[in-house]
PDB file of C-alpha atoms in Angstrom:
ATOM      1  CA  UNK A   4       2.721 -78.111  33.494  1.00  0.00           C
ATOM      2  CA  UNK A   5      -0.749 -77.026  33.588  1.00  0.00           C
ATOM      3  CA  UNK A   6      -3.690 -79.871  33.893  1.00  0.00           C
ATOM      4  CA  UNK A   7      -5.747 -80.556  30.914  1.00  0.00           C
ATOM      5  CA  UNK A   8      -9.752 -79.575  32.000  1.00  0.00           C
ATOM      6  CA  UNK A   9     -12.294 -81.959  31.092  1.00  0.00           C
ATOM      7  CA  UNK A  10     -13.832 -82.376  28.045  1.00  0.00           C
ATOM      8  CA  UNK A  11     -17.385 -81.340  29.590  1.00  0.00           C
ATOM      9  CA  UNK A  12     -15.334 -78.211  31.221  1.00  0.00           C
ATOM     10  CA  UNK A  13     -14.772 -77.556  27.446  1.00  0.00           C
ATOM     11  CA  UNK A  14     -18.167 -78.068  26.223  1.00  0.00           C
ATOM     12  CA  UNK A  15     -19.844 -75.755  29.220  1.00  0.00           C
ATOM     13  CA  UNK A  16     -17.057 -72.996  28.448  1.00  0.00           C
ATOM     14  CA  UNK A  17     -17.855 -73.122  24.557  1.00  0.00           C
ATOM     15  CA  UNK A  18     -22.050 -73.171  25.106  1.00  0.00           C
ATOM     16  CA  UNK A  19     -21.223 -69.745  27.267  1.00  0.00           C
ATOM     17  CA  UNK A  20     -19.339 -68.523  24.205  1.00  0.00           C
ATOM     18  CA  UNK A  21     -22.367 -69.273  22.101  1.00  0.00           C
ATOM     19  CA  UNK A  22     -24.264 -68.041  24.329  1.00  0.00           C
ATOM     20  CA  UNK A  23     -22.899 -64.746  24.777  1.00  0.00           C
ATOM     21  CA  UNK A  24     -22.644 -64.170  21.268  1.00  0.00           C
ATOM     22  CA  UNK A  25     -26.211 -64.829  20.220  1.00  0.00           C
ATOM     23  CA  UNK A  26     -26.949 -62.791  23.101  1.00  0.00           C
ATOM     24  CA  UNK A  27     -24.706 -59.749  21.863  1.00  0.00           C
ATOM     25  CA  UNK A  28     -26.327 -59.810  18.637  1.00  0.00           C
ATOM     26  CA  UNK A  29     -29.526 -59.263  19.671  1.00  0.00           C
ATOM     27  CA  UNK A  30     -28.833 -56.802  22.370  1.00  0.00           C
ATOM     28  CA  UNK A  31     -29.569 -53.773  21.921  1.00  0.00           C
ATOM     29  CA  UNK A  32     -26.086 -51.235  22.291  1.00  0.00           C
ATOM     30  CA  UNK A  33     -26.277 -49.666  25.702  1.00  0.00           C
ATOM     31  CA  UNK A  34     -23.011 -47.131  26.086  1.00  0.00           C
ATOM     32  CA  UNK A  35     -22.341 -43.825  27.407  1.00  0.00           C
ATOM     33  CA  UNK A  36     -21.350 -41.644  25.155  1.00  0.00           C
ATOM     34  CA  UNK A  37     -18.016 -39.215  26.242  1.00  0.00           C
ATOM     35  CA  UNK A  38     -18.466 -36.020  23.408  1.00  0.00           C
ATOM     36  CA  UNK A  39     -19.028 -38.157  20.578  1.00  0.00           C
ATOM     37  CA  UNK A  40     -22.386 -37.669  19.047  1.00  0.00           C
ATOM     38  CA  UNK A  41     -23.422 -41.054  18.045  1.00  0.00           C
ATOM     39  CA  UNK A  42     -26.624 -41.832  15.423  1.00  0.00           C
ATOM     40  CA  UNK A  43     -29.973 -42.406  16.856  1.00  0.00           C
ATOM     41  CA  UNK A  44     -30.460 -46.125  17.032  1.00  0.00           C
ATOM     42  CA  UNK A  45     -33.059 -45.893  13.863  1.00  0.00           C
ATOM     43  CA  UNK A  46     -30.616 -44.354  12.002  1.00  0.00           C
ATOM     44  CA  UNK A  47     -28.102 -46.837  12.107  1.00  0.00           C
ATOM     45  CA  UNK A  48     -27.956 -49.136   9.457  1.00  0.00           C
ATOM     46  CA  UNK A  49     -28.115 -53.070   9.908  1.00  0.00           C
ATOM     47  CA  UNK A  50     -24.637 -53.197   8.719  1.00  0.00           C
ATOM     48  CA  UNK A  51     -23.647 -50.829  11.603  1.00  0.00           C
ATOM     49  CA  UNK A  52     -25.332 -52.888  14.124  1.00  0.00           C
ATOM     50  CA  UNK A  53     -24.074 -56.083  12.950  1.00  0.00           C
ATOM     51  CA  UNK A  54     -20.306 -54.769  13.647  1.00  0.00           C
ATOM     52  CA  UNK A  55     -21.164 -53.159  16.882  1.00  0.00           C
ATOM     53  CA  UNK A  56     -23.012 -56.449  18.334  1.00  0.00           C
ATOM     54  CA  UNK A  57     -20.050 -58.503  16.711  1.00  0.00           C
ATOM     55  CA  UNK A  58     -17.472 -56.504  18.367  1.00  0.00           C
ATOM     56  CA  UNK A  59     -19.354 -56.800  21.926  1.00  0.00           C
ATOM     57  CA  UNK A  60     -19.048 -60.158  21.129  1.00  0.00           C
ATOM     58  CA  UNK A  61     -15.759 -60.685  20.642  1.00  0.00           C
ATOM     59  CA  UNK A  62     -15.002 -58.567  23.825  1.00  0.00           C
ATOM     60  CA  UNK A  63     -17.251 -60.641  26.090  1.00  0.00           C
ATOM     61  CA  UNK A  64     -15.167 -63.710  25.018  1.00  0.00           C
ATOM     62  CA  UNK A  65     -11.766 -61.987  25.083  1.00  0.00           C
ATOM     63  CA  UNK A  66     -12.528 -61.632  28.710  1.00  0.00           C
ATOM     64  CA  UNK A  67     -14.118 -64.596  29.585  1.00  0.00           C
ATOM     65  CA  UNK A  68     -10.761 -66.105  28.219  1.00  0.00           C
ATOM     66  CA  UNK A  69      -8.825 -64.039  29.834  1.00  0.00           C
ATOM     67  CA  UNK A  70     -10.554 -64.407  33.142  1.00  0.00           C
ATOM     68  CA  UNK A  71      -9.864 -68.778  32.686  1.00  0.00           C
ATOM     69  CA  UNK A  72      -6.096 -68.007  31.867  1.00  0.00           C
ATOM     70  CA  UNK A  73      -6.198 -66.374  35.355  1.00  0.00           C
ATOM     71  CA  UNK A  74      -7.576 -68.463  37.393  1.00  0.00           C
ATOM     72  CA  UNK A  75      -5.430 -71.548  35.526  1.00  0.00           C
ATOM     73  CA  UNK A  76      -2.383 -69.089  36.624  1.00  0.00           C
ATOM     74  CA  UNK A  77      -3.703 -68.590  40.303  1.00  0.00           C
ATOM     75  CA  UNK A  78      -3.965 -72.066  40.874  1.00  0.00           C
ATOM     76  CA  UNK A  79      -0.802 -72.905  39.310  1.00  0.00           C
ATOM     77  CA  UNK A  80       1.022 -70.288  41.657  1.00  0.00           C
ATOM     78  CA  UNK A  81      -0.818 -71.467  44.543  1.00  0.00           C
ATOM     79  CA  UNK A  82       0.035 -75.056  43.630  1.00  0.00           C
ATOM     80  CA  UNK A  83       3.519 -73.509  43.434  1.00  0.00           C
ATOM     81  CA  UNK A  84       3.502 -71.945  46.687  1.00  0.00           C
ATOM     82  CA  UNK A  85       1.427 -75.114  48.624  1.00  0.00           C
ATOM     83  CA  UNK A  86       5.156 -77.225  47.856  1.00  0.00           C
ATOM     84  CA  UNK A  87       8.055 -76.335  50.194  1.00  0.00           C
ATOM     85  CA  UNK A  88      10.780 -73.674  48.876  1.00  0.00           C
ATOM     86  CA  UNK A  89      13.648 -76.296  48.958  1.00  0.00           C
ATOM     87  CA  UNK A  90      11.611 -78.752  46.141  1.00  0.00           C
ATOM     88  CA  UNK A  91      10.695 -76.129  43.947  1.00  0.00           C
ATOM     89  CA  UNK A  92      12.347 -76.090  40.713  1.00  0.00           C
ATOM     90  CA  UNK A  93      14.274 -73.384  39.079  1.00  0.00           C
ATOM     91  CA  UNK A  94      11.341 -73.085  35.997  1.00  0.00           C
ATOM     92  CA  UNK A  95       8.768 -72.637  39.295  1.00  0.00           C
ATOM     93  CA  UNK A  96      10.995 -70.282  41.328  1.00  0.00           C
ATOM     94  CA  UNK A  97      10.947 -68.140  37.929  1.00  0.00           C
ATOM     95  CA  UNK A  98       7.389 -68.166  37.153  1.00  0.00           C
ATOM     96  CA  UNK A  99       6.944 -67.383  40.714  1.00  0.00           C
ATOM     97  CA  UNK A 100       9.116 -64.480  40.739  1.00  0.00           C
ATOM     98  CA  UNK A 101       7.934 -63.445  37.395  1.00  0.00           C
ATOM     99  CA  UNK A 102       3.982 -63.783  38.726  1.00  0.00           C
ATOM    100  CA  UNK A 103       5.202 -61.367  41.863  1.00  0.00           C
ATOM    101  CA  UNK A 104       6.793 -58.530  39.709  1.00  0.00           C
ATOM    102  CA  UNK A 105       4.328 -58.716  36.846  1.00  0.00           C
ATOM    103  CA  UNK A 106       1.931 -57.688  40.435  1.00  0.00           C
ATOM    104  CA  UNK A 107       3.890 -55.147  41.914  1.00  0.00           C
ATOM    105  CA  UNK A 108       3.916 -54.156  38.560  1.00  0.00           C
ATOM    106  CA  UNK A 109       0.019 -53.815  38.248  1.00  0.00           C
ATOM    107  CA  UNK A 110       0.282 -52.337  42.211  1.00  0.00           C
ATOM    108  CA  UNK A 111       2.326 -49.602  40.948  1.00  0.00           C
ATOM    109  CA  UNK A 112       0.560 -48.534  38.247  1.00  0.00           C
ATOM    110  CA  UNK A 113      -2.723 -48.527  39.642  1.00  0.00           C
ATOM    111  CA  UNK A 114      -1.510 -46.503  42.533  1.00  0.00           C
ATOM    112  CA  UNK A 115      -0.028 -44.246  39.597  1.00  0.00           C
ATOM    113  CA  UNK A 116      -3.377 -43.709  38.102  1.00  0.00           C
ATOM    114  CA  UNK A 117      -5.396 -43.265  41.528  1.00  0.00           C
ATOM    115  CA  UNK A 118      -3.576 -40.258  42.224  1.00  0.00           C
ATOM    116  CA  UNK A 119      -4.293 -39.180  38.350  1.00  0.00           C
ATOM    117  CA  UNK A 120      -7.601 -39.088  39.133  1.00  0.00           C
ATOM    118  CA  UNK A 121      -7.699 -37.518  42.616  1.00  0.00           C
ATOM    119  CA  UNK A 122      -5.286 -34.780  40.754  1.00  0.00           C
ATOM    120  CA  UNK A 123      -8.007 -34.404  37.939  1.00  0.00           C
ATOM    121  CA  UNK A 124     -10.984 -34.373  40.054  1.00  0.00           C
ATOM    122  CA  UNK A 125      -9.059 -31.716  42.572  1.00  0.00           C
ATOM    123  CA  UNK A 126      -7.944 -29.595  39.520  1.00  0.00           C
ATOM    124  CA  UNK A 127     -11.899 -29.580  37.846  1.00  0.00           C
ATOM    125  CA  UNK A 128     -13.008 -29.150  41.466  1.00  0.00           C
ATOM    126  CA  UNK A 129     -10.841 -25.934  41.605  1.00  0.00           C
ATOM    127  CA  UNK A 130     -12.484 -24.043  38.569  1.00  0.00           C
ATOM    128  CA  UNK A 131     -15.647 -22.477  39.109  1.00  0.00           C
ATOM    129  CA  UNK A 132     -18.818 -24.433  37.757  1.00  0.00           C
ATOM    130  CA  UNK A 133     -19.697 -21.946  35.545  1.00  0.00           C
ATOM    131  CA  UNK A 134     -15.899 -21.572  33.959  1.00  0.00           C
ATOM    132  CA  UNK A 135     -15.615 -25.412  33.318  1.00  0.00           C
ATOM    133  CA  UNK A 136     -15.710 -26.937  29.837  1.00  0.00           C
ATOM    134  CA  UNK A 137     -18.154 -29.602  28.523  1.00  0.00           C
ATOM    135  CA  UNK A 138     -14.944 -32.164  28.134  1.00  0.00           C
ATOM    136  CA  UNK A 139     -13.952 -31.168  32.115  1.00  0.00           C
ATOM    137  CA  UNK A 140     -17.961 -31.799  33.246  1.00  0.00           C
ATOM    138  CA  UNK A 141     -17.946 -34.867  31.432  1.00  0.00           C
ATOM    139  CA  UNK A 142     -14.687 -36.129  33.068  1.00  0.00           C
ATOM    140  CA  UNK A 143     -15.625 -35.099  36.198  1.00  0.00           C
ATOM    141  CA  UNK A 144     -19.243 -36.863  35.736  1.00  0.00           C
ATOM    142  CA  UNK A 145     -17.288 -40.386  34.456  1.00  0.00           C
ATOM    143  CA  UNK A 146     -15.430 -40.082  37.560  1.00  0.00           C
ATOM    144  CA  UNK A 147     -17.352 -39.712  39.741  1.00  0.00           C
ATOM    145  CA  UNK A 148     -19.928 -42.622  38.523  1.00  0.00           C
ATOM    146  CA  UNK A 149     -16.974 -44.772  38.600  1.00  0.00           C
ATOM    147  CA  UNK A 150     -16.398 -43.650  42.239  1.00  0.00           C
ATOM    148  CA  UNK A 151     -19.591 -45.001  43.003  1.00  0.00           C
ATOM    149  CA  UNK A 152     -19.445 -48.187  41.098  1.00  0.00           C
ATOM    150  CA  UNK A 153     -15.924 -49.181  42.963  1.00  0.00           C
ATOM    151  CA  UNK A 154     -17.714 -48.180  46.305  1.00  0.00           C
ATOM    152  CA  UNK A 155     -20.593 -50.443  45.355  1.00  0.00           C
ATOM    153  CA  UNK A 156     -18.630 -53.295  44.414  1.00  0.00           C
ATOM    154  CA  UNK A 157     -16.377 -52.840  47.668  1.00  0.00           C
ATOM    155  CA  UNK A 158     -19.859 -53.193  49.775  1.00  0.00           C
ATOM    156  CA  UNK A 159     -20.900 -55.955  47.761  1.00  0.00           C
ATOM    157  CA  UNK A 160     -17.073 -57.638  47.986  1.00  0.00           C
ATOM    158  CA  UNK A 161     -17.001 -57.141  51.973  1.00  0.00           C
ATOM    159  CA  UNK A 162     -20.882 -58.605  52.251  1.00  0.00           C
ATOM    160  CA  UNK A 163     -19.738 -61.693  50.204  1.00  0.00           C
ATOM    161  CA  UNK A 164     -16.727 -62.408  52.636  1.00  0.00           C
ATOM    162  CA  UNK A 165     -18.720 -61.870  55.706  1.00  0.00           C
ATOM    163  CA  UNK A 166     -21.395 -64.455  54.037  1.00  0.00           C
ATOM    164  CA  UNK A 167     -18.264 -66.793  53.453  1.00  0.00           C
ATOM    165  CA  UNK A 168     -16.384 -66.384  57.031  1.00  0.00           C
ATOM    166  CA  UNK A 169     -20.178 -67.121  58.582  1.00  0.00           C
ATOM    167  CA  UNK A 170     -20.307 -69.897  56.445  1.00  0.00           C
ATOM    168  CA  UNK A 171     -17.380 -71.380  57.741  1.00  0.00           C
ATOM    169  CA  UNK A 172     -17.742 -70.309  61.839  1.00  0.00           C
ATOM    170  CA  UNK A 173     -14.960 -67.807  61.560  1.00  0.00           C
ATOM    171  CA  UNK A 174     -14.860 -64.685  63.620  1.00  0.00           C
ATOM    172  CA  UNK A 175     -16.394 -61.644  61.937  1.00  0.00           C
ATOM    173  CA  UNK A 176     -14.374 -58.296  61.658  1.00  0.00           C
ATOM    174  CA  UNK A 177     -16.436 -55.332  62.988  1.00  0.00           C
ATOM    175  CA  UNK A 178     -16.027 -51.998  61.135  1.00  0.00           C
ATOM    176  CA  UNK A 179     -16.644 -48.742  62.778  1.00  0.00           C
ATOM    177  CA  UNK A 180     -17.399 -48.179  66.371  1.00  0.00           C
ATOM    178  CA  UNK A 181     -19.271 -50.862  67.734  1.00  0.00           C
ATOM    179  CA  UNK A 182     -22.836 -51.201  68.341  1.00  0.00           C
ATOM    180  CA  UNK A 183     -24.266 -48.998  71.840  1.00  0.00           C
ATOM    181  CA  UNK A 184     -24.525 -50.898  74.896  1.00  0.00           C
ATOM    182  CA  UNK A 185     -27.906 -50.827  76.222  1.00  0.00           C
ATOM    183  CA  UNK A 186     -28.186 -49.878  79.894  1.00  0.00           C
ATOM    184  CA  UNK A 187     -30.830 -49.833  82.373  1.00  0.00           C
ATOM    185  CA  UNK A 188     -30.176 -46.984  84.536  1.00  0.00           C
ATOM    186  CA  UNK A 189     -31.988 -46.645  87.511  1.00  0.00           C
ATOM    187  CA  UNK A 190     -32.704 -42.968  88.156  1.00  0.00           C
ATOM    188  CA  UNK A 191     -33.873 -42.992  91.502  1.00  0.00           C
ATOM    189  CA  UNK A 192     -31.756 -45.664  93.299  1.00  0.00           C
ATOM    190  CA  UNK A 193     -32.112 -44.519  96.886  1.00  0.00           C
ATOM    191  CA  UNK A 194     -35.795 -44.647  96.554  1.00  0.00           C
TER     192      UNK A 194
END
């Protein structure tokens, strides 16, 4: 099965809990709102506020659990994968399989919901500015800010693994054309 972590593994993972939640209930709610008219911050009760920074709370942690489950998964699989096919046992071979399908899985469907978008975005696109809905400038505004945000976060993925693959002496992959050769050119060569 699946090592135990250490108990000071423990300890660090429940101070971030604490952390995060004393942090979420003094934070002050930053969202976008999507055609919901929400109250002015003043107006909200303490109640209200409580709930809301709760409920930030308990997201934060549902994800920072969820993000150790996955990582005690990966290395599990790769630990799976490091041993040679004929030694692997028949509980391993079916975790492995089920860890590959659960990911095709996730492939498929976010394939599926990529072209959702490009359809939406193409549709909205189609209508005339000043024929579109509120709802449809709204949709077309969330998309497009999470366009950018994937874009950023690809730049910021593909600096991180250049800094890495430096780090370690590997060869760097260019992309794009390649730099412009410098030449001296000598204009008048017979002279």
């Amino acid at each position: 099965g699946i090592k135990q972590k250490p108990e000071e593994e423990w300890t660090k993972i429940r101070s971030m809990r604490e952390e995060i939640q004393s942090r979420a209930w003094r934070a002050q709610i930053q969202q976008i709102t999507v055609g919901i008219k929400q109250k002015p911050e003043e107006e909200k009760t303490e109640d209200e506020l409580k709930g809301l920074n709760q409920c930030e709370a308990r997201r934060e942690i549902k994800s920072i659990n969820a993000k150790e489950q996955a990582v005690e998964r990966k290395k599990y699989i790769e630990r799976i994968l490091a041993t040679p096919e004929a030694q692997r046992t028949g509980e391993e071979l079916k975790k492995l399989n089920q860890f590959e399908a659960q990911r095709e899985k996730k492939n498929i469907r976010s394939k599926e919901r990529c072209v959702e978008k490009k359809e939406c975005i193409e549709r909205i696109l189609a209508t005339p500015e000043a024929q579109r809905t509120e709802e449809e400038n709204l949709n077309l505004r969330i998309l497009f800010i999470a366009k950018l945000r994937k874009n950023e976060n690809d730049r910021l993925r593909r600096m991180r693994l250049k800094r890495q693959k430096r780090d370690l002496g590997l060869p760097l992959r260019t992309r794009g054309r390649p730099p412009k050769q410098t030449m001296v050119v000598r204009k008048f060569a017979d002279v």
